[in-house]
GROMACS .gro file of C-alpha atoms in nm:
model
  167
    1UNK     CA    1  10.820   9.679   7.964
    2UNK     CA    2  10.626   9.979   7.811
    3UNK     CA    3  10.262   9.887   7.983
    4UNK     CA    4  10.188   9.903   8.305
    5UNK     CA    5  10.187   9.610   8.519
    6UNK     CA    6  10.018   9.543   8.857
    7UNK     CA    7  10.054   9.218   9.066
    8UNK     CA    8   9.781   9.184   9.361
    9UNK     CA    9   9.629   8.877   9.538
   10UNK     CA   10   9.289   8.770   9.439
   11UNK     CA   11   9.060   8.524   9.583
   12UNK     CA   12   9.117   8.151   9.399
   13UNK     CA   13   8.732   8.126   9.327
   14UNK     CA   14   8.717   8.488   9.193
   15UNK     CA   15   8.622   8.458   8.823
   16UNK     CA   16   8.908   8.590   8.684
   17UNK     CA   17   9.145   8.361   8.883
   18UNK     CA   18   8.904   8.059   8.788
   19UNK     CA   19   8.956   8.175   8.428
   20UNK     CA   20   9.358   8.154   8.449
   21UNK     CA   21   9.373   7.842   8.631
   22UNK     CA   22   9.149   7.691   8.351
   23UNK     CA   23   9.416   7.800   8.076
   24UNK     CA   24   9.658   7.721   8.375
   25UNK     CA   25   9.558   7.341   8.349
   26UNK     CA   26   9.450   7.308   8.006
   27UNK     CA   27   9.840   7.424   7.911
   28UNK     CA   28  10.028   7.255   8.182
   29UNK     CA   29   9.819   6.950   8.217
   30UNK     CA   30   9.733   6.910   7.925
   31UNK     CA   31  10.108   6.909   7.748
   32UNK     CA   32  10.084   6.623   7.998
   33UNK     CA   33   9.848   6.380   7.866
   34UNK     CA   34   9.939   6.468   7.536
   35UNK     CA   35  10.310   6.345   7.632
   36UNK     CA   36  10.264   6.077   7.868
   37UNK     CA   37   9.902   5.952   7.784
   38UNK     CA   38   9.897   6.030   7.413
   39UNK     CA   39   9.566   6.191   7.430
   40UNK     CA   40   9.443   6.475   7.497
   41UNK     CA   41   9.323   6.617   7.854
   42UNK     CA   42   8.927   6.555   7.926
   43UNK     CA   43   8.709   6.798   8.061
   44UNK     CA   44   8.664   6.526   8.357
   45UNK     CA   45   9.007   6.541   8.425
   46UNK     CA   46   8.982   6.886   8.439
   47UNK     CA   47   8.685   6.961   8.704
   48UNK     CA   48   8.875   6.662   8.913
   49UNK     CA   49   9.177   6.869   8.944
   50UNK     CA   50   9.016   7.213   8.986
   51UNK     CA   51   8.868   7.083   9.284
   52UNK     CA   52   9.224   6.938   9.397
   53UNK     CA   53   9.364   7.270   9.325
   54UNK     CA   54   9.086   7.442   9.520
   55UNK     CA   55   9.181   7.159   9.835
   56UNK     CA   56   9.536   7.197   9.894
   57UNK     CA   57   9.563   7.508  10.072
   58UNK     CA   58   9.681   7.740   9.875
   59UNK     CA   59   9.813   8.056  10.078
   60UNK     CA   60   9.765   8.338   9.800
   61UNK     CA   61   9.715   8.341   9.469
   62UNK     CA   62   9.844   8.676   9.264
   63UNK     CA   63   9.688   8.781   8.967
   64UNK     CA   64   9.940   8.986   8.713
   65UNK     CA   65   9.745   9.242   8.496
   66UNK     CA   66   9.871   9.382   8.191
   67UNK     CA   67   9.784   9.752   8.059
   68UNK     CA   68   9.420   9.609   8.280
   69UNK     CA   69   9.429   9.272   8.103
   70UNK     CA   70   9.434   8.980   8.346
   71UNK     CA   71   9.780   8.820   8.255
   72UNK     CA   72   9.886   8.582   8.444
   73UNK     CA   73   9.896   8.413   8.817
   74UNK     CA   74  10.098   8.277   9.047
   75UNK     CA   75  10.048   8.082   9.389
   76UNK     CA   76  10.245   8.095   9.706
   77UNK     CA   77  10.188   7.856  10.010
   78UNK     CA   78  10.329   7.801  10.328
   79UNK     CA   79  10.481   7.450  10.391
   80UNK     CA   80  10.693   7.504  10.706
   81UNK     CA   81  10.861   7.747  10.925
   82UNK     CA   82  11.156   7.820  10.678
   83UNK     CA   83  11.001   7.703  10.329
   84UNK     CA   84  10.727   7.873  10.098
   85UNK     CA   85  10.642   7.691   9.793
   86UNK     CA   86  10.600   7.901   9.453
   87UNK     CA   87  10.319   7.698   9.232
   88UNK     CA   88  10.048   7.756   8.981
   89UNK     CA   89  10.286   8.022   8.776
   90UNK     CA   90  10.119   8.080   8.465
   91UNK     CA   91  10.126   8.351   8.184
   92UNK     CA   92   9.885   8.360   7.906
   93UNK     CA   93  10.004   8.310   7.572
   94UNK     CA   94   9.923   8.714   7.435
   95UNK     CA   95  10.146   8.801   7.731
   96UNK     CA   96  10.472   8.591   7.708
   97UNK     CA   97  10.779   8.762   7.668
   98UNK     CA   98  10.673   9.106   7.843
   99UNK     CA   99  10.817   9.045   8.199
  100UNK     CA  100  10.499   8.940   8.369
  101UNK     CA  101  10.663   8.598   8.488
  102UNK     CA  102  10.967   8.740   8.592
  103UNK     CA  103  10.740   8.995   8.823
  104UNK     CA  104  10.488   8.731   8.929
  105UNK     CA  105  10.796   8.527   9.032
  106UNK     CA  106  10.929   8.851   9.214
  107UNK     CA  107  10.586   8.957   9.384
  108UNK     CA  108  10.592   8.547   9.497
  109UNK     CA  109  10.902   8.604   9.663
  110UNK     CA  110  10.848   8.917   9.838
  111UNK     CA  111  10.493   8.740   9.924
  112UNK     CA  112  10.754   8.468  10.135
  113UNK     CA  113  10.979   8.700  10.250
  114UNK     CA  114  10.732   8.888  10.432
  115UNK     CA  115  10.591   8.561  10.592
  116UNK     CA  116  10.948   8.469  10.686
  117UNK     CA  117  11.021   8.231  10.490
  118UNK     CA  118  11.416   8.225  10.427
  119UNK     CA  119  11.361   7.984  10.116
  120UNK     CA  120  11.154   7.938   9.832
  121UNK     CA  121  11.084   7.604   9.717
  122UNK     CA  122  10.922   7.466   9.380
  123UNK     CA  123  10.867   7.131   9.193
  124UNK     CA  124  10.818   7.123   8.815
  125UNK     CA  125  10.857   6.903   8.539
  126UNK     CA  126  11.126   6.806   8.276
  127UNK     CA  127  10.870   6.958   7.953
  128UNK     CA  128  10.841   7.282   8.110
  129UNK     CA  129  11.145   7.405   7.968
  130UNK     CA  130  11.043   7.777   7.974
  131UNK     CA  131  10.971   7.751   8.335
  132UNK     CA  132  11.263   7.557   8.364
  133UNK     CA  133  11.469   7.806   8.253
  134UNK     CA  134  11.299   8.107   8.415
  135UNK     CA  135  11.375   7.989   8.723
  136UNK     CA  136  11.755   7.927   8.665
  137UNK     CA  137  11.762   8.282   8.583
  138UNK     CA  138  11.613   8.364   8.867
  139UNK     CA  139  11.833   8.141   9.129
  140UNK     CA  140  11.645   7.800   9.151
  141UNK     CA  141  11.910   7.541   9.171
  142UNK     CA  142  11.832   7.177   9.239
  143UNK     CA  143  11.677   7.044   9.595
  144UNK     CA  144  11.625   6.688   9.725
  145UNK     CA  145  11.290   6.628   9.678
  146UNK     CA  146  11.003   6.727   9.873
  147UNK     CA  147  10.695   6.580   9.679
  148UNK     CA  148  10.606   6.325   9.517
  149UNK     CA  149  10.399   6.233   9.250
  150UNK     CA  150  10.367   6.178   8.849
  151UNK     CA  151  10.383   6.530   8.786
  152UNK     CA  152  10.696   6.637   8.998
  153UNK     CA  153  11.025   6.564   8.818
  154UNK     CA  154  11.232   6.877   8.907
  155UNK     CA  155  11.289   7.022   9.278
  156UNK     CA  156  11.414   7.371   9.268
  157UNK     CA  157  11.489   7.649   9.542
  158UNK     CA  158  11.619   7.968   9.610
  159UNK     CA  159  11.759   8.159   9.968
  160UNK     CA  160  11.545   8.413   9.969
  161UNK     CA  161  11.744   8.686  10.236
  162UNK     CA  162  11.596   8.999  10.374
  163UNK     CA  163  11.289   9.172  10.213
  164UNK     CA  164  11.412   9.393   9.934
  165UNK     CA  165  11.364   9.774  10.012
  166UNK     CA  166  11.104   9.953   9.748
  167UNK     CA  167  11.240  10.280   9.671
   0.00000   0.00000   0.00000
């Protein structure tokens, strides 16, 4: 990776979080509909699940920027006194294939390591296949499941062990 690259929490509402968990949804949710409802996600459906995301008590949300540009995002929250569950990872399109979800995913970790979380937990779907196979690359194997719903086909997790040392 030749530009720089800084991962720091921002506030969900902020509007350059608000602005990657549009293109967050519109990818993710809207591969979707395209699959299972063979149209196209509405702008509704949208504003409905912004609010969800907004609801369900989302711990931290980091923001990845590249050489300044907001690049990505990642969420992290709490579900018990061992488990912290990675969700929301995104990377815009412009910035695929220049480490920023391999950091994001690192900066998560670190995130649940330093809330004491021994595990890291996630649930994803069987069309994600870039996620998918970021993850195995990073350590996710299969877990029973721990959600439930039309979106969550996969359960991954990781042992997290001690926080990592910066030198």
């Amino acid at each position: 990776m030749t530009e720089s690259l800084l991962i720091a929490p921002a506030p969900a509402a902020s509007p350059t979080a608000r602005a990657l968990l549009r293109e967050y949804l519109a990818d993710v949710a809207g591969r979707w509909y395209r699959l299972h409802r063979q149209r196209p996600y509405t702008e509704e459906e949208f504003e409905r699940h912004l609010a969800e995301m907004r609801d369900e008590g989302l711990g931290v949300l980091l923001v990845a920027r590249r050489a300044g540009e907001p690049a990505g995002c990642g969420g992290l929250r709490r579900l018990d006194a061992e488990r912290a569950e990675v969700t929301r990872m995104f990377v815009r399109p412009a910035h695929r294939g220049a480490g920023v979800a391999p950091a994001l995913l690192n900066a998560l970790e670190e995130t649940a390591r330093a809330w004491g979380a021994s595990r890291a937990v996630l649930e994803t779907r069987l069309d994600l296949t870039e996620a998918r196979a970021l993850y195995a690359r990073h350590g996710y194997t299969p877990v029973p499941a721990y959600v439930h719903g039309p979106h969550a086909e996969v359960w991954l997790g990781k042992e997290l062990g001690p926080t990592r040392q910066k030198r």
